[in-house]
C-alpha atoms as one frame of an Amber mdcrd trajectory, in Angstrom:
protein
 135.974 -24.055 -33.342 134.930 -27.646 -31.835 131.170 -28.522 -31.383 130.096
 -27.413 -27.809 126.868 -27.893 -25.946 124.284 -24.529 -25.917 123.515 -22.247
 -23.835 120.290 -23.194 -24.942 113.011  -5.668 -74.892 116.610  -6.171 -75.324
 117.586  -3.991 -72.587 115.067  -5.710 -70.264 116.701  -8.976 -71.566 120.456
  -7.775 -71.400 119.727  -6.925 -67.547 117.865 -10.507 -67.046 120.959 -12.340
 -68.727 123.431 -10.363 -66.955 122.161 -11.284 -63.254 121.904 -14.988 -64.426
 125.370 -14.607 -65.358 126.194 -13.233 -61.830 124.097 -15.960 -59.964 125.895
 -18.876 -62.401 129.341 -16.948 -61.469 128.103 -17.508 -57.644 127.523 -21.159
 -57.940 130.969 -22.092 -59.958 132.994 -25.185 -58.843 134.869 -24.947 -55.855
 133.330 -21.450 -55.079 130.485 -22.777 -52.892 131.840 -26.098 -51.149 132.374
 -26.673 -47.874 132.135 -23.252 -45.380 131.225 -20.208 -46.126 130.575 -18.337
 -42.751 127.512 -17.122 -43.977 124.339 -16.817 -41.400 121.239 -15.165 -42.691
 118.469 -14.706 -39.324 114.561 -13.243 -39.392 113.792 -10.064 -37.774 110.840
  -8.726 -36.820 108.718 -11.641 -35.751 108.104 -10.199 -32.120 108.994  -6.999
 -30.397 111.011  -8.463 -27.843 114.107  -9.651 -29.861 115.427  -6.061 -29.831
 116.408  -3.545 -32.270 117.848  -4.270 -35.625 120.564  -2.432 -34.991 121.175
  -4.497 -32.292 121.295  -7.957 -34.400 123.736  -6.296 -36.599 125.930  -5.344
 -34.000 126.047  -8.692 -32.824 128.249 -10.224 -35.492 126.395 -12.878 -35.741
 125.324 -12.246 -39.127 125.887 -11.887 -42.906 122.152 -10.556 -43.935 119.114
 -10.208 -41.671 115.646 -10.468 -43.822 112.764  -8.553 -41.883 109.387 -10.260
 -42.204 106.935 -10.011 -42.908 104.885  -7.357 -45.236 102.166 -10.106 -45.174
  99.112  -8.599 -47.201  99.604  -7.697 -51.006  97.465  -8.570 -54.082  93.908
  -8.486 -56.269  92.859  -5.758 -53.463  95.306  -2.807 -54.011  96.316  -3.272
 -50.272  99.369  -3.901 -48.671 100.241  -4.441 -44.662 103.834  -4.452 -43.576
 103.832  -5.849 -39.622 106.904  -5.762 -37.170 105.597  -7.099 -34.594 105.330
  -3.983 -32.961 108.634  -2.312 -33.523 109.140   1.344 -33.962 109.001   2.336
 -37.668 110.693   5.278 -37.257 113.942   3.712 -36.168 114.434   0.986 -38.637
 115.250   3.057 -41.472 118.638   4.440 -39.470 119.305   0.711 -38.262 119.079
  -0.255 -41.701 121.133   2.196 -42.682 123.922   1.163 -40.206 123.591  -2.206
 -40.948 124.425  -1.611 -44.561 127.735   0.519 -42.996 128.639  -2.781 -41.354
 128.196  -5.156 -44.362 125.049  -6.545 -43.598 122.670  -6.640 -46.356 118.674
  -6.180 -44.976 116.083  -7.707 -47.020 112.304  -7.725 -46.755 110.229 -10.907
 -47.030 106.862 -10.445 -48.815 104.288 -13.632 -47.788 104.336 -15.293 -44.748
 102.349 -17.993 -42.625  98.633 -15.600 -42.694  96.778 -16.126 -45.999  96.545
 -12.666 -46.041  98.273 -11.998 -50.148  97.655 -13.095 -53.275  99.237 -12.501
 -56.745  96.395 -13.814 -59.268  97.243 -11.586 -62.616 100.082 -10.177 -64.270
  98.723  -6.509 -63.113  98.611  -7.618 -59.517 102.326  -8.675 -59.674 103.681
  -5.217 -61.162 101.508  -3.294 -58.610 103.003  -5.065 -56.077 106.361  -4.263
 -57.693 105.733  -0.793 -58.245 104.863  -0.606 -53.890 107.809  -2.570 -53.299
 109.928  -0.276 -55.548 108.394   2.982 -54.606 108.210   2.551 -50.548 111.211
   0.288 -50.078 113.742   1.033 -52.537 115.291   3.736 -55.024 111.811   4.616
 -56.280 109.607   7.515 -54.996 106.144   8.175 -56.019 103.826  11.402 -54.411
 101.352   9.644 -51.810 103.457   6.553 -51.642 104.692   6.289 -48.061 107.655
   5.538 -47.321 107.699   3.423 -43.663 111.992   3.357 -43.784 112.526   6.908
 -44.895 115.122   7.105 -47.540 117.136   3.650 -46.417 117.334   1.549 -49.531
 116.776  -1.798 -48.728 118.908  -4.948 -50.556 116.831  -7.306 -51.408 113.065
  -9.230 -51.397 112.492 -13.038 -50.642 109.825 -14.585 -50.883 108.446 -16.303
 -48.035 105.085 -17.769 -49.547 103.233 -20.530 -47.578 100.044 -20.466 -49.299
  99.108 -19.850 -53.195  97.320 -21.529 -56.112  99.220 -22.335 -59.346  97.929
 -19.403 -60.898  99.667 -16.829 -58.682 102.413 -14.959 -61.031 105.034 -14.517
 -58.529 107.612 -15.660 -61.423 105.978 -12.110 -63.282 106.959 -10.185 -59.928
 110.796 -12.186 -59.832 111.158 -10.696 -63.241 110.344  -7.300 -62.651 112.704
  -7.911 -59.871 115.588  -8.801 -61.663 115.126  -5.920 -64.231 116.110  -3.475
 -61.547 118.858  -5.514 -60.313 120.219  -3.391 -62.634 119.311  -0.398 -62.852
 119.309  -0.222 -59.237 122.134   2.475 -58.991 125.485   2.170 -58.030 126.536
  -0.136 -55.357 123.202  -1.188 -54.685 122.274  -4.481 -56.043 118.892  -6.335
 -55.067 119.327  -9.635 -53.440 116.294 -11.825 -54.835 115.696 -14.670 -52.246
 113.173 -17.464 -51.645 112.220 -19.019 -47.921 110.663 -22.786 -48.985 109.582
 -25.622 -47.167 111.925 -28.547 -47.250 109.928 -31.090 -49.147 110.546 -31.037
 -53.458 109.340 -30.392 -55.671 107.840 -27.447 -54.006 104.234 -26.074 -54.360
 103.112 -24.659 -57.833 102.999 -20.767 -57.772 106.815 -21.257 -55.586 108.372
 -23.629 -58.243 106.630 -21.044 -61.314 108.938 -18.349 -59.862 112.315 -20.525
 -58.609 112.132 -22.134 -62.764 112.894 -18.215 -64.145 116.086 -19.225 -62.843
 116.797 -16.142 -61.557 117.157 -16.748 -57.356 120.049 -16.151 -56.175 119.799
 -18.503 -53.178 116.943 -20.113 -51.405 116.444 -20.913 -48.032 115.537 -24.660
 -47.368 113.558 -24.798 -44.339 113.934 -28.402 -42.752 112.768 -27.536 -38.923
 109.167 -27.254 -40.267 106.768 -29.734 -37.670 104.224 -29.860 -40.616 106.066
 -30.330 -43.512 105.406 -34.544 -43.078 107.708 -34.951 -46.761 110.544 -33.642
 -45.069 112.310 -34.053 -41.888 116.021 -33.378 -40.480 116.249 -36.883 -39.513
 116.862 -38.337 -42.761 114.455 -37.130 -45.736 116.118 -33.718 -46.041 119.529
 -35.245 -46.970 117.165 -36.587 -50.159 115.162 -33.148 -50.574 118.558 -31.552
 -50.312 120.214 -33.168 -53.076 117.006 -32.628 -55.605 116.679 -28.969 -54.585
 120.570 -28.033 -54.855 120.088 -30.211 -58.940 117.343 -28.625 -59.814 119.128
 -24.871 -59.109 122.324 -25.432 -59.873 122.840 -21.630 -60.137 121.484 -20.689
 -57.062 123.009 -21.168 -53.457 121.039 -23.171 -51.168 120.926 -22.587 -47.320
 119.671 -25.132 -44.938 117.463 -23.622 -42.809 117.401 -23.857 -38.971 115.415
 -22.994 -35.975 116.939 -21.278 -33.157 113.921 -22.092 -30.698 115.907 -24.538
 -28.636 112.580 -25.648 -26.838 110.904 -26.671 -30.102 110.897 -31.041 -31.287
 112.408 -29.489 -34.462 115.690 -28.061 -32.762 118.738 -29.585 -34.068 121.826
 -29.625 -31.178 124.333 -28.082 -32.428 126.678 -30.881 -31.979 124.403 -32.792
 -34.598 124.202 -29.713 -36.665 128.442 -30.176 -36.899 128.716 -33.759 -37.071
 125.585 -34.366 -39.595 124.176 -31.584 -41.234 126.686 -28.658 -42.368 128.997
 -31.792 -43.611 126.546 -33.280 -45.754 124.724 -29.988 -47.062 128.782 -28.452
 -47.901 129.420 -31.432 -50.432 126.981 -29.402 -52.486 128.831 -27.087 -54.903
 126.214 -24.368 -54.830 126.018 -24.440 -50.742 125.143 -21.435 -49.243 124.975
 -21.173 -45.653 122.911 -21.574 -43.002 119.618 -19.832 -42.043 118.127 -19.159
 -38.713 114.937 -18.780 -37.716 114.464 -16.188 -35.957 116.483 -12.905 -34.572
 114.176 -13.725 -31.157 114.586 -17.711 -30.059 118.328 -16.633 -31.588 118.681
 -13.808 -28.279 117.646 -16.664 -26.118 119.355 -19.946 -27.383 122.857 -18.353
 -28.576 122.487 -21.417 -30.813 124.343 -18.639 -34.036 127.109 -18.415 -31.549
 128.023 -22.075 -32.271 126.045 -22.390 -36.016 128.498 -19.266 -37.651 131.835
 -21.656 -37.055 129.895 -24.376 -38.764 128.424 -22.761 -41.650
């Protein structure tokens, strides 16, 4: 499509090795170079964005990431913030999306500094909460916000943290359950990161496990002075993709056409995706977010360039 102007123990080790093998196969030479058609969108940051079902029915996205589980850590408290969306309807919407071949993931963390994983125990407790509340587990007294709907993955969106945080322990525990999750239910492990490389210590520690299926590199953060979409992002992209060759990388763009960091579709077509797609472990495009995209219709162009 031509560019157009927008309308604005051993078993555990075996399991881990299997996860790495799958990730390596995804990044095999020739498989990920060029267009993939993959577009991930974040949903859940504005009630006016419409329902999850509506997002999946748009046909614009190949994966939806709900955001955020924004409170967790040492105090043992957990909080899911979907900006006022009716949680009683989300479970059926998740199943509807999955029936259309659109996996739905949950992002943990976010922009507010109300989370941490200061110990192995806190990481394992968070895993238990995720597994029993959103995936294949169940435990008396633990509520399931989406009923018996079973999510497809976990995304780490870690704007805040310290070198002591143990997101690596969480990632390894999630990876083990990628194998034991059940028929037809792989658990996708992803991360959404700032553009600059190397990443913050707590993020780098998690990624060093080598078991992340994909990483979304946000090149639209105005506060990320180390990297911007008009030049420095290319060097950072080279470093990211070289550092984790078994991981697929997605270019993160904002769909907010009022933002200074928004990139016109023509510039994406001629200047962003041709560079990104040279890497064999290029994965696609990530959009922030459904609310902005619904108003700018950005994805109606980006999906053909991804």
